mmCIF file of C-alpha atoms in Angstrom:
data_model
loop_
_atom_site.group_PDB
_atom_site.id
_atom_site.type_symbol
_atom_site.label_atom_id
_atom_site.label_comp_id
_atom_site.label_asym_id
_atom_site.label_seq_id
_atom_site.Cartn_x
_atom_site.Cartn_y
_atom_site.Cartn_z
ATOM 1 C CA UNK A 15 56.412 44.316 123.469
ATOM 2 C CA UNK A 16 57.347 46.894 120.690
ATOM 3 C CA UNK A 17 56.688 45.364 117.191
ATOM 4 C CA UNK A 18 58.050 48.028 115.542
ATOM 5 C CA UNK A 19 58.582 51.604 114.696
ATOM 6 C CA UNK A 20 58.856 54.436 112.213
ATOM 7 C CA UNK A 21 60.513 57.655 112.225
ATOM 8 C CA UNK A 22 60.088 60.866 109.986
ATOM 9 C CA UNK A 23 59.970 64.204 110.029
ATOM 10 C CA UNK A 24 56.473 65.749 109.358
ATOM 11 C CA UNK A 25 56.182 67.818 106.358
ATOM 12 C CA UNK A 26 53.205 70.085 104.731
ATOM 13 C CA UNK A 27 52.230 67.529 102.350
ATOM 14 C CA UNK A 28 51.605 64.868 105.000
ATOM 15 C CA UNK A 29 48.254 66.043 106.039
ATOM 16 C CA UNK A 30 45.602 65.283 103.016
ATOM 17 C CA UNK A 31 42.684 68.274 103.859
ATOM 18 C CA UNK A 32 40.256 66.276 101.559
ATOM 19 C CA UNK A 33 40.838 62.378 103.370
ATOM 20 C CA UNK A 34 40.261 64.304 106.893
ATOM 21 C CA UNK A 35 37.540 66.488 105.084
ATOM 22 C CA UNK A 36 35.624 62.702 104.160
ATOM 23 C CA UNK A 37 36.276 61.343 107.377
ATOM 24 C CA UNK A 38 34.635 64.348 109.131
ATOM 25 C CA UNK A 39 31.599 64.114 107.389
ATOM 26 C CA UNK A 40 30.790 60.091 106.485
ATOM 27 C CA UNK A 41 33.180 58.509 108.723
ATOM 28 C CA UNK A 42 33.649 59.826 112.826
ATOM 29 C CA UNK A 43 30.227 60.084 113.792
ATOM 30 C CA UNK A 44 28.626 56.849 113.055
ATOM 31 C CA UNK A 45 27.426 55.938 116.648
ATOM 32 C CA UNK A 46 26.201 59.607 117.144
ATOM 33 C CA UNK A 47 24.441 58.978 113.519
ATOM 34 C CA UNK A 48 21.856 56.805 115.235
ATOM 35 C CA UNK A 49 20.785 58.981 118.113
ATOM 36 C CA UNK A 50 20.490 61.838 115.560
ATOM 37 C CA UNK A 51 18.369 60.140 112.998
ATOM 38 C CA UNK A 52 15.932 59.294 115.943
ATOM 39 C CA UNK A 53 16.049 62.892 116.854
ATOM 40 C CA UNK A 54 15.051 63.648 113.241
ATOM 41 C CA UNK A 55 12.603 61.493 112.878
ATOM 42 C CA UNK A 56 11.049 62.491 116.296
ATOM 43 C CA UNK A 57 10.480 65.893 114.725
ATOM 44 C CA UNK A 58 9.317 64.687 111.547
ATOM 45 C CA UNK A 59 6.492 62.831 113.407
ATOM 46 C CA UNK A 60 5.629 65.870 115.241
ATOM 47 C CA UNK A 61 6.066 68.130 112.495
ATOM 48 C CA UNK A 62 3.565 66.274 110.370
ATOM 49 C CA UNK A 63 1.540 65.660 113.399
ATOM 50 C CA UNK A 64 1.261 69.719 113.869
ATOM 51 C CA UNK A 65 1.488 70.935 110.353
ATOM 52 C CA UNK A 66 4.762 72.063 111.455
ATOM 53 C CA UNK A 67 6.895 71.305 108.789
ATOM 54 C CA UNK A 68 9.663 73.740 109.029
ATOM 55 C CA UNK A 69 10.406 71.690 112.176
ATOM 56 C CA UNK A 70 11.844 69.061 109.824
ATOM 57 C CA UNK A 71 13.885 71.453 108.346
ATOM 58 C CA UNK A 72 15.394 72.888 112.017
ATOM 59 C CA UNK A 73 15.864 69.558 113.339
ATOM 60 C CA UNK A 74 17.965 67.988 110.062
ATOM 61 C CA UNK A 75 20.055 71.340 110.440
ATOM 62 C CA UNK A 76 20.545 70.906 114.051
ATOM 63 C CA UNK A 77 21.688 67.593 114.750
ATOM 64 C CA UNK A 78 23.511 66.709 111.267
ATOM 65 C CA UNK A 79 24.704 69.396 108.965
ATOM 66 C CA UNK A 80 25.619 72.324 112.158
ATOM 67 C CA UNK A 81 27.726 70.139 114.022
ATOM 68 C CA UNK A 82 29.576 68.575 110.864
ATOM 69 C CA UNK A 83 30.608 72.251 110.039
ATOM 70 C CA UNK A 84 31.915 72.773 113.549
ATOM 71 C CA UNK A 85 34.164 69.792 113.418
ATOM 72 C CA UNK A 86 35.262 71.085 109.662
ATOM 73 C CA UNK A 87 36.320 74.722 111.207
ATOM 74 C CA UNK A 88 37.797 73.224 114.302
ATOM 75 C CA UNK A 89 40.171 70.685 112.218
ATOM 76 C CA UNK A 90 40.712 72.874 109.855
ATOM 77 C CA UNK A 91 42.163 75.826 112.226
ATOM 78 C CA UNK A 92 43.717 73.341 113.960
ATOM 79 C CA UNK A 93 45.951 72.041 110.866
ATOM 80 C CA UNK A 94 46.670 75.247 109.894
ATOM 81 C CA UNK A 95 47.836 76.194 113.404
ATOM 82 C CA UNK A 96 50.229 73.369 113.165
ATOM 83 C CA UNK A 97 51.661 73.983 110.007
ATOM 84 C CA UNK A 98 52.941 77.826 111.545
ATOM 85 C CA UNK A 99 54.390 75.966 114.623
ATOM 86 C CA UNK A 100 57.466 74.984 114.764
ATOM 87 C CA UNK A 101 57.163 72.290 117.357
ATOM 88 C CA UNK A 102 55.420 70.540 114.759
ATOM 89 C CA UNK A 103 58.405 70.184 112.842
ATOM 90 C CA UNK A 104 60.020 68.427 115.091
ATOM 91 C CA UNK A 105 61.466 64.385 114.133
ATOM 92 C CA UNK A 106 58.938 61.837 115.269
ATOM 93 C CA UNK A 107 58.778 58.313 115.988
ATOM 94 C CA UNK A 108 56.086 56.020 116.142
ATOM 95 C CA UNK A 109 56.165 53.000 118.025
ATOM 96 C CA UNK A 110 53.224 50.346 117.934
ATOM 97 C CA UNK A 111 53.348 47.633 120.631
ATOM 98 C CA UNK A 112 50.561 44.973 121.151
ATOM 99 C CA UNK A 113 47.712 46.897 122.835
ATOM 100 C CA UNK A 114 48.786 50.505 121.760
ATOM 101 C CA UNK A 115 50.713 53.409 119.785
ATOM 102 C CA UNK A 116 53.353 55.637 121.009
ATOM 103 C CA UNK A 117 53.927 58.789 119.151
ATOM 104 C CA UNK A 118 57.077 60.760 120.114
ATOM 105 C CA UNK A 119 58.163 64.210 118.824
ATOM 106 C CA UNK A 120 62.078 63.891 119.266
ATOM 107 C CA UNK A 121 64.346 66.924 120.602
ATOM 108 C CA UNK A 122 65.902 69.637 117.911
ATOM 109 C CA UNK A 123 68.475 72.555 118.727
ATOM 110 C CA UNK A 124 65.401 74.721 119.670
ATOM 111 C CA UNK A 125 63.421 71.891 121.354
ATOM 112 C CA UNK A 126 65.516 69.965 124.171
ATOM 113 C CA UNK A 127 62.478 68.291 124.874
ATOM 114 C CA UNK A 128 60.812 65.199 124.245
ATOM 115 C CA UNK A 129 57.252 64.727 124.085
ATOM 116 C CA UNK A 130 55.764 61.296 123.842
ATOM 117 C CA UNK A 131 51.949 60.155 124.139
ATOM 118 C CA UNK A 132 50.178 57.019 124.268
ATOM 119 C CA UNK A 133 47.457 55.825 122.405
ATOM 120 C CA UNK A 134 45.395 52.442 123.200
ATOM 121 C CA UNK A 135 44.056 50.678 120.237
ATOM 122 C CA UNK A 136 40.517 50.858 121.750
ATOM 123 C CA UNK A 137 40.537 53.744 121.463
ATOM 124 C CA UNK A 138 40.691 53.820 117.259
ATOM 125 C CA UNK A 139 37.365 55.536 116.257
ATOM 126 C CA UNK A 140 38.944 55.050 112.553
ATOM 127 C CA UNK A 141 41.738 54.478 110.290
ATOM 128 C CA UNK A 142 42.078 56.190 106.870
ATOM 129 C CA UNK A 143 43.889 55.575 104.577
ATOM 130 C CA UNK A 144 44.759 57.835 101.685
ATOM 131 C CA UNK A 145 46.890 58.179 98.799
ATOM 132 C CA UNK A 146 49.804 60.165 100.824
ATOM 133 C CA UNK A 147 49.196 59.235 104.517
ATOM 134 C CA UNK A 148 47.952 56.907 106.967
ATOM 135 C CA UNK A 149 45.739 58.457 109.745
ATOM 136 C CA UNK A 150 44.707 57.102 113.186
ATOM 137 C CA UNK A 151 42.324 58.953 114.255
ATOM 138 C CA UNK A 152 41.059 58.820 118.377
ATOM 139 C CA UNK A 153 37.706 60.597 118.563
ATOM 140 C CA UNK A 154 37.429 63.930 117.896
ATOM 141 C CA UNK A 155 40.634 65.482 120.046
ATOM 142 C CA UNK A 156 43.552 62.971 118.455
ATOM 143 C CA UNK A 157 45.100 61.850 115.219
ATOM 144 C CA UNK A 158 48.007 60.169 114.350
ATOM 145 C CA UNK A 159 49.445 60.520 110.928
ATOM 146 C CA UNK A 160 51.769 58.125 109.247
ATOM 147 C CA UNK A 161 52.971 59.664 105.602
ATOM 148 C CA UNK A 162 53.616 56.597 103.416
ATOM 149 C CA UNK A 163 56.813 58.097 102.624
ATOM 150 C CA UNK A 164 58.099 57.044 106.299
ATOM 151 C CA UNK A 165 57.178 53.070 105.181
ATOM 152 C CA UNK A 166 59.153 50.461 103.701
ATOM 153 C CA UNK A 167 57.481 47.151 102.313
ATOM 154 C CA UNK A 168 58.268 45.524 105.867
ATOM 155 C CA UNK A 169 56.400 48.266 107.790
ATOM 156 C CA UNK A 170 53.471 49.049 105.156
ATOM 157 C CA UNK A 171 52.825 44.924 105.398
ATOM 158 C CA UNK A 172 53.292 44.944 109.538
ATOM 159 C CA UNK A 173 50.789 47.780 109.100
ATOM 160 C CA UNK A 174 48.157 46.867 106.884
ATOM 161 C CA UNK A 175 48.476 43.100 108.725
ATOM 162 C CA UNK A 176 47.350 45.184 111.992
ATOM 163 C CA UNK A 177 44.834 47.025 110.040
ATOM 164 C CA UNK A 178 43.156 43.939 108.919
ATOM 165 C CA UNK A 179 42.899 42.329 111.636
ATOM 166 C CA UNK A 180 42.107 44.953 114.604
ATOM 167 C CA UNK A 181 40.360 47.745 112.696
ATOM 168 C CA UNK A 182 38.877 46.165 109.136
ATOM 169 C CA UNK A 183 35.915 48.096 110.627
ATOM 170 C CA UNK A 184 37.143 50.768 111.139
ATOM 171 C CA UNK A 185 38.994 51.480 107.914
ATOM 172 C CA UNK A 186 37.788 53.852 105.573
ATOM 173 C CA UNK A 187 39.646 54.214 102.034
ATOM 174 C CA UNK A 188 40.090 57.504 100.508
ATOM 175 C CA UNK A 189 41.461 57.734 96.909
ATOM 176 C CA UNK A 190 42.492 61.227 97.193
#
């Protein structure tokens, strides 16, 4: 059952670099946080153990900092690849239903097509929220990004209601 939807068409602006820049680095990874701080301290252990300490050193930059800066560059290209397309400027609607999210780019003179994908809310990994936009994010491959331009007071409540109450957890507030 479709609660409700939203419709815009994506602009520039929509896509705050510093919110997605936050999430990337505090927010994303927390259940990969644990295995890597065992790593590390694994190595620490064994680096004090053998005198070793530059170990320490090889093992933080390993399994925190290197792959943080991968995700950075790959998000990064990735936004800016979108803002030279112009299928990304294509009308969208999104639709949220009970268990899920359907995003939609609608058709333009250039673009017959429609495109439509489906996103389950288990699948949230987290929701930020920033000054300019509302972002979705699934994991590392997937983002959905509401600008709070597209809401009126009926859809920012419907939204923030389903915030609350299926990803309080989740949520993580940028003031950017």
């Amino acid at each position: 059952m479709k609660y409700f939807s939203l419709s815009f068409n994506p602009e520039n602006k929509d896509v705050n670099k510093k919110a997605i820049l936050i999430s990337i680095i505090f927010g994303n990874e927390k259940n990969k946080m644990l295995s890597n701080l065992l790593f590390i301290c694994t190595f620490i252990c064994i680096g004090f153990f053998m005198s070793q300490y530059e170990i320490i050193y090889y093992a933080f930059l390993s399994f925190i900092v290197i792959p943080r800066i991968a995700a950075v560059i790959s998000v990064f290209s990735q936004i800016k690849a979108n803002k030279e397309s112009l299928l990304a400027h294509r009308p969208v609607t999104v639709d949220f239903y009970g268990d899920h999210i359907v995003y939609s780019f609608g058709s333009t003179e250039r673009f017959k097509g429609n495109f439509e994908k489906h996103y389950a809310f288990t699948d949230v990994t987290s929701v930020i929220d920033s000054i300019s936009s509302l972002a979705f994010s699934f994991g590392e491959n997937d983002t959905v990004i509401i600008p709070k331009r597209a809401l009126n007071d009926e859809s920012s409540q419907m939204i923030n209601n389903l915030i609350e109450n299926l990803f309080k957890n989740k949520l993580i507030k940028v003031d950017i």
